[in-house]
């Protein structure tokens, strides 16, 4: 080909690659976004036509305040399920919950007094983040009524979104942001229902002898000598803060650092934590097992003689995934078809 044509052609190709993939009209549908306004709640829904606003009429129950859990430690829990890194893939999330009998076909809670733990990263990458958030929101209320509990723990992507890091947003949400001043801190402000709800969430919890969190616990965390409640309160205080503010506080710098609970990968990747340091971590937490997401695996895996259970099963790829089940001292792998086998 003549070079005269090559350069313009390359320019066109580059600009096509740089532009976000064209979304169909339906793919722009997003919402509801619920916003507190005086004593009412306003509902915003986004479509290719723009945004509609109306006073919210239900069916969700919308409190004006969300309290952090009284305790971050739970004992005598009889059965539980855990899933991680949903990353905007609500269809896989639903299939896993339905086929493993956590919810019914109509998406209603059927796990009784069981606990469902989501170890962070519902946000980013995929295009059904809003749907996944509202599903968790609703299940949390239904579970509480049944004597069970839903724990939505915050991962690094929750903290990133809440401080307006737009790098991993699906293009659909870039469009939605047109109606929120192009700022995720507006979209999920403390004046929004989801924003207020997220601000009450914990990051690390303990159930029976298992500790759940997004990334992992390193001995740097142990050195902070915090209780779970203190750590969760610190994490809540940092919601929305930028990198500089996080770095200016020694505790926050560690919590949000590479070895911090929402980022650490050292159970799986170099430099891998030493056995004796992992023992130190487990002893400090008074736990037998650590259940973590964040580091993607093809399926549920364990490390360190089953002390560490990895539950980021690559749902983000939009193809399949797994969830962890536990009952009667037995850990079980729950597949997307509902087939359940012992984890070890
Ligand atoms: Zn993560």
Short mmCIF file of C-alpha atoms and ligand atoms in Angstrom, two decimals:
data_model
loop_
_atom_site.label_atom_id
_atom_site.label_comp_id
_atom_site.label_asym_id
_atom_site.label_seq_id
_atom_site.Cartn_x
_atom_site.Cartn_y
_atom_site.Cartn_z
CA UNK A 1 0.00 0.00 0.00
CA UNK A 2 1.19 3.51 -0.82
CA UNK A 3 2.45 5.37 2.29
CA UNK A 4 0.23 8.29 1.26
CA UNK A 5 -2.78 6.18 2.33
CA UNK A 6 -1.17 4.40 5.22
CA UNK A 7 -0.95 7.30 7.64
CA UNK A 8 -4.58 8.49 7.32
CA UNK A 9 -5.70 4.87 7.56
CA UNK A 10 -3.70 4.34 10.74
CA UNK A 11 -5.14 7.52 12.20
CA UNK A 12 -8.67 6.28 11.56
CA UNK A 13 -7.93 2.86 13.08
CA UNK A 14 -6.39 4.43 16.15
CA UNK A 15 -9.33 6.75 16.72
CA UNK A 16 -11.74 3.82 16.37
CA UNK A 17 -9.81 1.84 18.95
CA UNK A 18 -9.67 4.77 21.34
CA UNK A 19 -13.40 5.50 21.18
CA UNK A 20 -15.55 3.54 23.60
CA UNK A 21 -17.45 0.74 21.89
CA UNK A 22 -20.73 2.04 20.55
CA UNK A 23 -23.56 1.11 22.90
CA UNK A 24 -27.05 0.40 21.63
CA UNK A 25 -29.91 2.43 23.06
CA UNK A 26 -30.96 -0.39 25.38
CA UNK A 27 -27.45 -0.75 26.70
CA UNK A 28 -27.60 2.78 28.07
CA UNK A 29 -30.54 1.96 30.39
CA UNK A 30 -29.40 2.40 33.96
CA UNK A 31 -30.96 2.95 37.35
CA UNK A 32 -32.66 3.54 39.53
CA UNK A 33 -30.45 6.05 41.30
CA UNK A 34 -32.25 7.12 44.46
CA UNK A 35 -31.52 10.49 46.01
CA UNK A 36 -32.66 11.86 49.36
CA UNK A 37 -34.36 15.20 49.03
CA UNK A 38 -35.75 16.68 52.23
CA UNK A 39 -38.15 14.05 53.55
CA UNK A 40 -38.59 12.28 50.21
CA UNK A 41 -36.62 10.11 47.85
CA UNK A 42 -36.20 11.04 44.18
CA UNK A 43 -35.68 8.33 41.58
CA UNK A 44 -33.50 8.96 38.51
CA UNK A 45 -33.53 6.57 35.58
CA UNK A 46 -31.23 6.92 32.62
CA UNK A 47 -31.87 5.87 29.02
CA UNK A 48 -30.78 6.87 25.52
CA UNK A 49 -33.44 9.59 25.78
CA UNK A 50 -31.77 11.19 28.78
CA UNK A 51 -32.82 11.09 32.40
CA UNK A 52 -36.25 10.91 34.02
CA UNK A 53 -36.91 12.05 37.57
CA UNK A 54 -39.84 11.15 39.79
CA UNK A 55 -40.59 10.70 43.43
CA UNK A 56 -39.73 7.11 44.42
CA UNK A 57 -42.75 4.87 45.01
CA UNK A 58 -41.12 1.58 45.99
CA UNK A 59 -40.99 -1.39 46.10
CA UNK A 60 -37.68 -1.15 47.98
CA UNK A 61 -37.71 -0.11 51.62
CA UNK A 62 -35.61 3.01 51.99
CA UNK A 63 -34.49 4.02 55.47
CA UNK A 64 -33.03 7.47 55.98
CA UNK A 65 -30.12 6.08 57.95
CA UNK A 66 -27.98 2.97 57.69
CA UNK A 67 -26.10 1.95 60.83
CA UNK A 68 -22.81 0.06 60.72
CA UNK A 69 -23.15 -3.45 62.15
CA UNK A 70 -22.96 -3.43 65.96
CA UNK A 71 -20.29 -6.08 65.86
CA UNK A 72 -17.99 -7.35 63.14
CA UNK A 73 -17.75 -10.77 64.74
CA UNK A 74 -20.44 -13.45 64.55
CA UNK A 75 -20.48 -16.81 66.24
CA UNK A 76 -22.69 -19.89 66.14
CA UNK A 77 -23.57 -19.31 62.51
CA UNK A 78 -24.88 -22.63 61.18
CA UNK A 79 -24.41 -22.22 57.43
CA UNK A 80 -22.90 -19.72 55.11
CA UNK A 81 -22.15 -18.88 51.50
CA UNK A 82 -19.51 -16.54 50.14
CA UNK A 83 -18.89 -15.02 46.72
CA UNK A 84 -16.50 -12.38 45.45
CA UNK A 85 -15.58 -10.03 42.64
CA UNK A 86 -18.91 -9.90 40.83
CA UNK A 87 -17.65 -6.92 38.79
CA UNK A 88 -20.93 -5.99 37.13
CA UNK A 89 -21.94 -9.52 36.04
CA UNK A 90 -25.38 -9.76 37.62
CA UNK A 91 -26.56 -12.72 35.50
CA UNK A 92 -23.76 -14.97 36.74
CA UNK A 93 -24.31 -13.70 40.28
CA UNK A 94 -28.01 -14.57 40.07
CA UNK A 95 -27.39 -18.00 38.51
CA UNK A 96 -24.94 -18.92 41.26
CA UNK A 97 -27.32 -17.81 44.00
CA UNK A 98 -30.38 -19.49 42.46
CA UNK A 99 -28.74 -22.78 41.52
CA UNK A 100 -27.10 -23.11 44.91
CA UNK A 101 -30.41 -22.38 46.66
CA UNK A 102 -29.45 -19.11 48.32
CA UNK A 103 -32.35 -17.39 46.53
CA UNK A 104 -35.36 -18.66 44.58
CA UNK A 105 -36.19 -18.12 40.91
CA UNK A 106 -37.90 -14.85 41.79
CA UNK A 107 -34.68 -13.69 43.47
CA UNK A 108 -36.08 -13.94 46.98
CA UNK A 109 -33.98 -15.10 49.94
CA UNK A 110 -34.35 -18.82 50.71
CA UNK A 111 -31.21 -19.36 52.79
CA UNK A 112 -33.05 -19.03 56.10
CA UNK A 113 -30.74 -18.19 58.97
CA UNK A 114 -27.66 -18.61 56.79
CA UNK A 115 -25.16 -15.83 56.18
CA UNK A 116 -24.16 -14.71 52.68
CA UNK A 117 -20.84 -12.87 52.45
CA UNK A 118 -19.83 -10.82 49.41
CA UNK A 119 -16.14 -10.05 49.76
CA UNK A 120 -16.07 -6.89 47.66
CA UNK A 121 -15.70 -5.65 44.10
CA UNK A 122 -19.27 -5.59 42.89
CA UNK A 123 -18.24 -2.42 41.03
CA UNK A 124 -16.35 -1.84 37.76
CA UNK A 125 -15.64 -3.72 34.53
CA UNK A 126 -19.13 -5.10 33.74
CA UNK A 127 -22.35 -3.31 32.81
CA UNK A 128 -24.79 -4.58 35.45
CA UNK A 129 -23.30 -3.04 38.56
CA UNK A 130 -26.47 -1.13 39.51
CA UNK A 131 -28.57 -4.29 39.21
CA UNK A 132 -26.14 -6.26 41.37
CA UNK A 133 -26.11 -3.55 44.05
CA UNK A 134 -29.89 -3.41 44.29
CA UNK A 135 -30.11 -7.20 44.42
CA UNK A 136 -27.73 -7.23 47.39
CA UNK A 137 -29.60 -4.32 48.97
CA UNK A 138 -32.90 -6.18 48.77
CA UNK A 139 -31.51 -9.55 49.88
CA UNK A 140 -29.94 -7.89 52.91
CA UNK A 141 -33.40 -6.82 54.11
CA UNK A 142 -35.01 -10.16 53.28
CA UNK A 143 -32.24 -12.13 54.99
CA UNK A 144 -32.55 -10.03 58.16
CA UNK A 145 -36.27 -10.80 58.29
CA UNK A 146 -35.55 -14.53 58.01
CA UNK A 147 -32.95 -14.43 60.79
CA UNK A 148 -30.09 -14.65 58.31
CA UNK A 149 -27.63 -12.02 57.18
CA UNK A 150 -26.03 -10.56 54.07
CA UNK A 151 -22.58 -9.03 54.56
CA UNK A 152 -21.42 -6.86 51.69
CA UNK A 153 -17.76 -6.11 52.42
CA UNK A 154 -15.98 -3.35 50.55
CA UNK A 155 -13.15 -4.16 48.14
CA UNK A 156 -10.57 -1.96 46.46
CA UNK A 157 -12.96 -1.18 43.60
CA UNK A 158 -15.63 0.10 46.00
CA UNK A 159 -13.07 2.49 47.50
CA UNK A 160 -11.84 3.47 44.03
CA UNK A 161 -15.32 4.27 42.74
CA UNK A 162 -16.18 6.20 45.90
CA UNK A 163 -13.13 8.42 45.36
CA UNK A 164 -14.08 9.02 41.69
CA UNK A 165 -11.56 6.71 40.04
CA UNK A 166 -13.23 6.21 36.65
CA UNK A 167 -10.59 4.02 35.01
CA UNK A 168 -12.44 0.71 35.21
CA UNK A 169 -15.97 1.89 34.53
CA UNK A 170 -17.91 0.23 31.75
CA UNK A 171 -18.69 2.89 29.06
CA UNK A 172 -22.34 2.67 30.08
CA UNK A 173 -21.54 4.31 33.39
CA UNK A 174 -19.52 7.04 31.74
CA UNK A 175 -22.79 7.88 29.98
CA UNK A 176 -24.74 7.71 33.26
CA UNK A 177 -22.22 10.07 34.85
CA UNK A 178 -23.41 12.78 32.45
CA UNK A 179 -26.33 13.17 34.87
CA UNK A 180 -24.13 13.33 37.98
CA UNK A 181 -21.74 16.12 37.13
CA UNK A 182 -19.27 13.56 35.67
CA UNK A 183 -18.30 12.67 39.22
CA UNK A 184 -18.74 9.31 40.96
CA UNK A 185 -18.61 11.15 44.28
CA UNK A 186 -21.88 12.79 43.25
CA UNK A 187 -23.42 9.59 41.87
CA UNK A 188 -22.71 7.81 45.17
CA UNK A 189 -22.70 10.77 47.56
CA UNK A 190 -23.92 10.49 51.12
CA UNK A 191 -27.11 12.06 49.82
CA UNK A 192 -27.87 9.01 47.69
CA UNK A 193 -29.39 5.81 49.02
CA UNK A 194 -26.62 3.55 47.68
CA UNK A 195 -23.95 6.00 48.82
CA UNK A 196 -25.32 6.18 52.35
CA UNK A 197 -25.77 2.39 52.43
CA UNK A 198 -22.18 1.78 51.26
CA UNK A 199 -20.80 4.16 53.89
CA UNK A 200 -22.14 1.90 56.65
CA UNK A 201 -20.45 -1.23 55.30
CA UNK A 202 -17.56 -3.11 56.86
CA UNK A 203 -14.40 -4.32 55.15
CA UNK A 204 -13.30 -7.23 57.38
CA UNK A 205 -15.53 -9.53 59.42
CA UNK A 206 -15.18 -12.75 61.34
CA UNK A 207 -17.80 -15.49 61.31
CA UNK A 208 -17.17 -18.47 63.58
CA UNK A 209 -13.46 -19.18 62.99
CA UNK A 210 -13.30 -17.64 59.51
CA UNK A 211 -12.19 -14.15 58.59
CA UNK A 212 -13.60 -12.68 55.38
CA UNK A 213 -12.18 -9.78 53.43
CA UNK A 214 -11.31 -8.71 49.92
CA UNK A 215 -7.50 -8.93 49.58
CA UNK A 216 -5.67 -10.45 52.51
CA UNK A 217 -4.06 -9.80 55.88
CA UNK A 218 -0.31 -9.21 56.07
CA UNK A 219 1.72 -8.82 59.26
CA UNK A 220 1.74 -5.05 58.57
CA UNK A 221 -1.93 -5.13 59.55
CA UNK A 222 -1.15 -7.11 62.70
CA UNK A 223 1.40 -4.42 63.64
CA UNK A 224 -1.40 -1.82 63.69
CA UNK A 225 -2.92 -3.75 66.61
CA UNK A 226 -6.47 -2.79 65.67
CA UNK A 227 -9.64 -4.65 66.55
CA UNK A 228 -11.90 -5.50 63.61
CA UNK A 229 -14.26 -2.78 64.72
CA UNK A 230 -11.46 -0.20 64.82
CA UNK A 231 -10.16 -1.27 61.42
CA UNK A 232 -13.64 -1.05 59.91
CA UNK A 233 -14.17 2.38 61.44
CA UNK A 234 -10.87 3.58 59.96
CA UNK A 235 -11.89 2.21 56.60
CA UNK A 236 -15.26 4.00 56.81
CA UNK A 237 -13.54 7.28 57.60
CA UNK A 238 -11.48 6.95 54.42
CA UNK A 239 -14.40 6.52 52.02
CA UNK A 240 -14.11 9.14 49.28
CA UNK A 241 -10.63 10.29 50.30
CA UNK A 242 -7.99 10.73 47.61
CA UNK A 243 -4.49 9.26 47.58
CA UNK A 244 -2.86 12.21 49.31
CA UNK A 245 -5.17 12.21 52.30
CA UNK A 246 -4.70 8.43 52.65
CA UNK A 247 -0.92 8.78 52.56
CA UNK A 248 -0.86 11.54 55.15
CA UNK A 249 -2.21 9.22 57.86
CA UNK A 250 0.06 6.32 58.85
CA UNK A 251 -2.80 3.92 59.69
CA UNK A 252 -4.75 4.75 56.55
CA UNK A 253 -1.59 4.46 54.45
CA UNK A 254 -1.14 0.88 55.67
CA UNK A 255 -4.82 -0.03 55.34
CA UNK A 256 -4.92 1.23 51.75
CA UNK A 257 -1.38 0.16 50.85
CA UNK A 258 -0.09 -2.80 48.83
CA UNK A 259 -0.03 -5.03 51.92
CA UNK A 260 -3.35 -3.65 53.19
CA UNK A 261 -6.53 -5.74 53.53
CA UNK A 262 -8.13 -4.58 50.26
CA UNK A 263 -5.03 -4.90 48.03
CA UNK A 264 -2.78 -7.64 49.39
CA UNK A 265 -2.07 -10.61 47.06
CA UNK A 266 0.75 -12.27 48.97
CA UNK A 267 -1.08 -15.56 49.57
CA UNK A 268 -0.83 -16.23 45.86
CA UNK A 269 1.84 -14.07 44.29
CA UNK A 270 5.45 -13.09 44.94
CA UNK A 271 6.55 -12.10 47.48
CA UNK A 272 4.45 -14.88 49.04
CA UNK A 273 3.85 -14.66 52.79
CA UNK A 274 5.94 -17.05 54.89
CA UNK A 275 4.17 -19.88 56.72
CA UNK A 276 5.18 -18.54 60.10
CA UNK A 277 3.84 -15.06 59.24
CA UNK A 278 0.54 -16.52 58.11
CA UNK A 279 0.38 -18.38 61.43
CA UNK A 280 1.03 -15.07 63.17
CA UNK A 281 -1.85 -13.47 61.23
CA UNK A 282 -4.26 -16.31 62.04
CA UNK A 283 -3.29 -16.27 65.71
CA UNK A 284 -3.77 -12.50 65.89
CA UNK A 285 -7.22 -12.79 64.32
CA UNK A 286 -8.11 -15.87 66.40
CA UNK A 287 -9.10 -17.55 63.16
CA UNK A 288 -8.55 -20.90 61.45
CA UNK A 289 -9.40 -19.74 57.92
CA UNK A 290 -9.04 -16.66 55.76
CA UNK A 291 -11.54 -16.30 52.92
CA UNK A 292 -10.46 -13.79 50.31
CA UNK A 293 -11.22 -12.52 46.81
CA UNK A 294 -9.29 -10.00 44.68
CA UNK A 295 -6.77 -12.39 43.11
CA UNK A 296 -8.59 -14.08 40.23
CA UNK A 297 -8.52 -17.85 39.96
CA UNK A 298 -10.19 -20.13 37.39
CA UNK A 299 -12.20 -21.65 40.26
CA UNK A 300 -12.20 -21.75 44.08
CA UNK A 301 -8.76 -22.72 45.34
CA UNK A 302 -7.01 -23.13 48.68
CA UNK A 303 -3.46 -22.45 49.83
CA UNK A 304 -1.41 -23.03 52.98
CA UNK A 305 -2.95 -26.38 53.84
CA UNK A 306 -6.50 -25.00 53.25
CA UNK A 307 -6.02 -22.12 55.69
CA UNK A 308 -6.50 -19.62 52.87
CA UNK A 309 -9.55 -20.01 50.65
CA UNK A 310 -9.53 -18.03 47.39
CA UNK A 311 -13.02 -17.20 46.16
CA UNK A 312 -12.48 -14.78 43.25
CA UNK A 313 -13.51 -17.32 40.62
CA UNK A 314 -13.13 -14.93 37.65
CA UNK A 315 -16.80 -13.99 37.39
CA UNK A 316 -15.48 -10.80 35.78
CA UNK A 317 -14.85 -12.69 32.53
CA UNK A 318 -18.62 -12.97 32.14
CA UNK A 319 -18.65 -16.71 31.49
CA UNK A 320 -19.02 -18.64 34.73
CA UNK A 321 -18.07 -18.64 38.40
CA UNK A 322 -18.36 -20.43 41.72
CA UNK A 323 -19.35 -19.73 45.27
CA UNK A 324 -18.20 -21.13 48.57
CA UNK A 325 -20.59 -22.93 50.89
CA UNK A 326 -19.97 -24.01 54.44
CA UNK A 327 -22.07 -26.13 56.77
CA UNK A 328 -21.35 -28.83 59.39
CA UNK A 329 -17.63 -28.08 59.27
CA UNK A 330 -17.52 -28.87 55.56
CA UNK A 331 -16.45 -26.39 52.88
CA UNK A 332 -18.18 -26.99 49.56
CA UNK A 333 -17.69 -25.69 46.04
CA UNK A 334 -20.97 -24.45 44.52
CA UNK A 335 -20.87 -24.37 40.74
CA UNK A 336 -23.02 -22.35 38.37
CA UNK A 337 -25.09 -25.47 37.58
CA UNK A 338 -25.73 -26.06 41.25
CA UNK A 339 -23.46 -29.08 41.42
CA UNK A 340 -21.79 -29.09 44.83
CA UNK A 341 -18.63 -30.95 45.75
CA UNK A 342 -16.37 -30.87 48.84
CA UNK A 343 -13.66 -28.22 48.45
CA UNK A 344 -11.06 -30.69 49.77
ZN1 LIG B 1 -9.98 -6.35 43.98
#
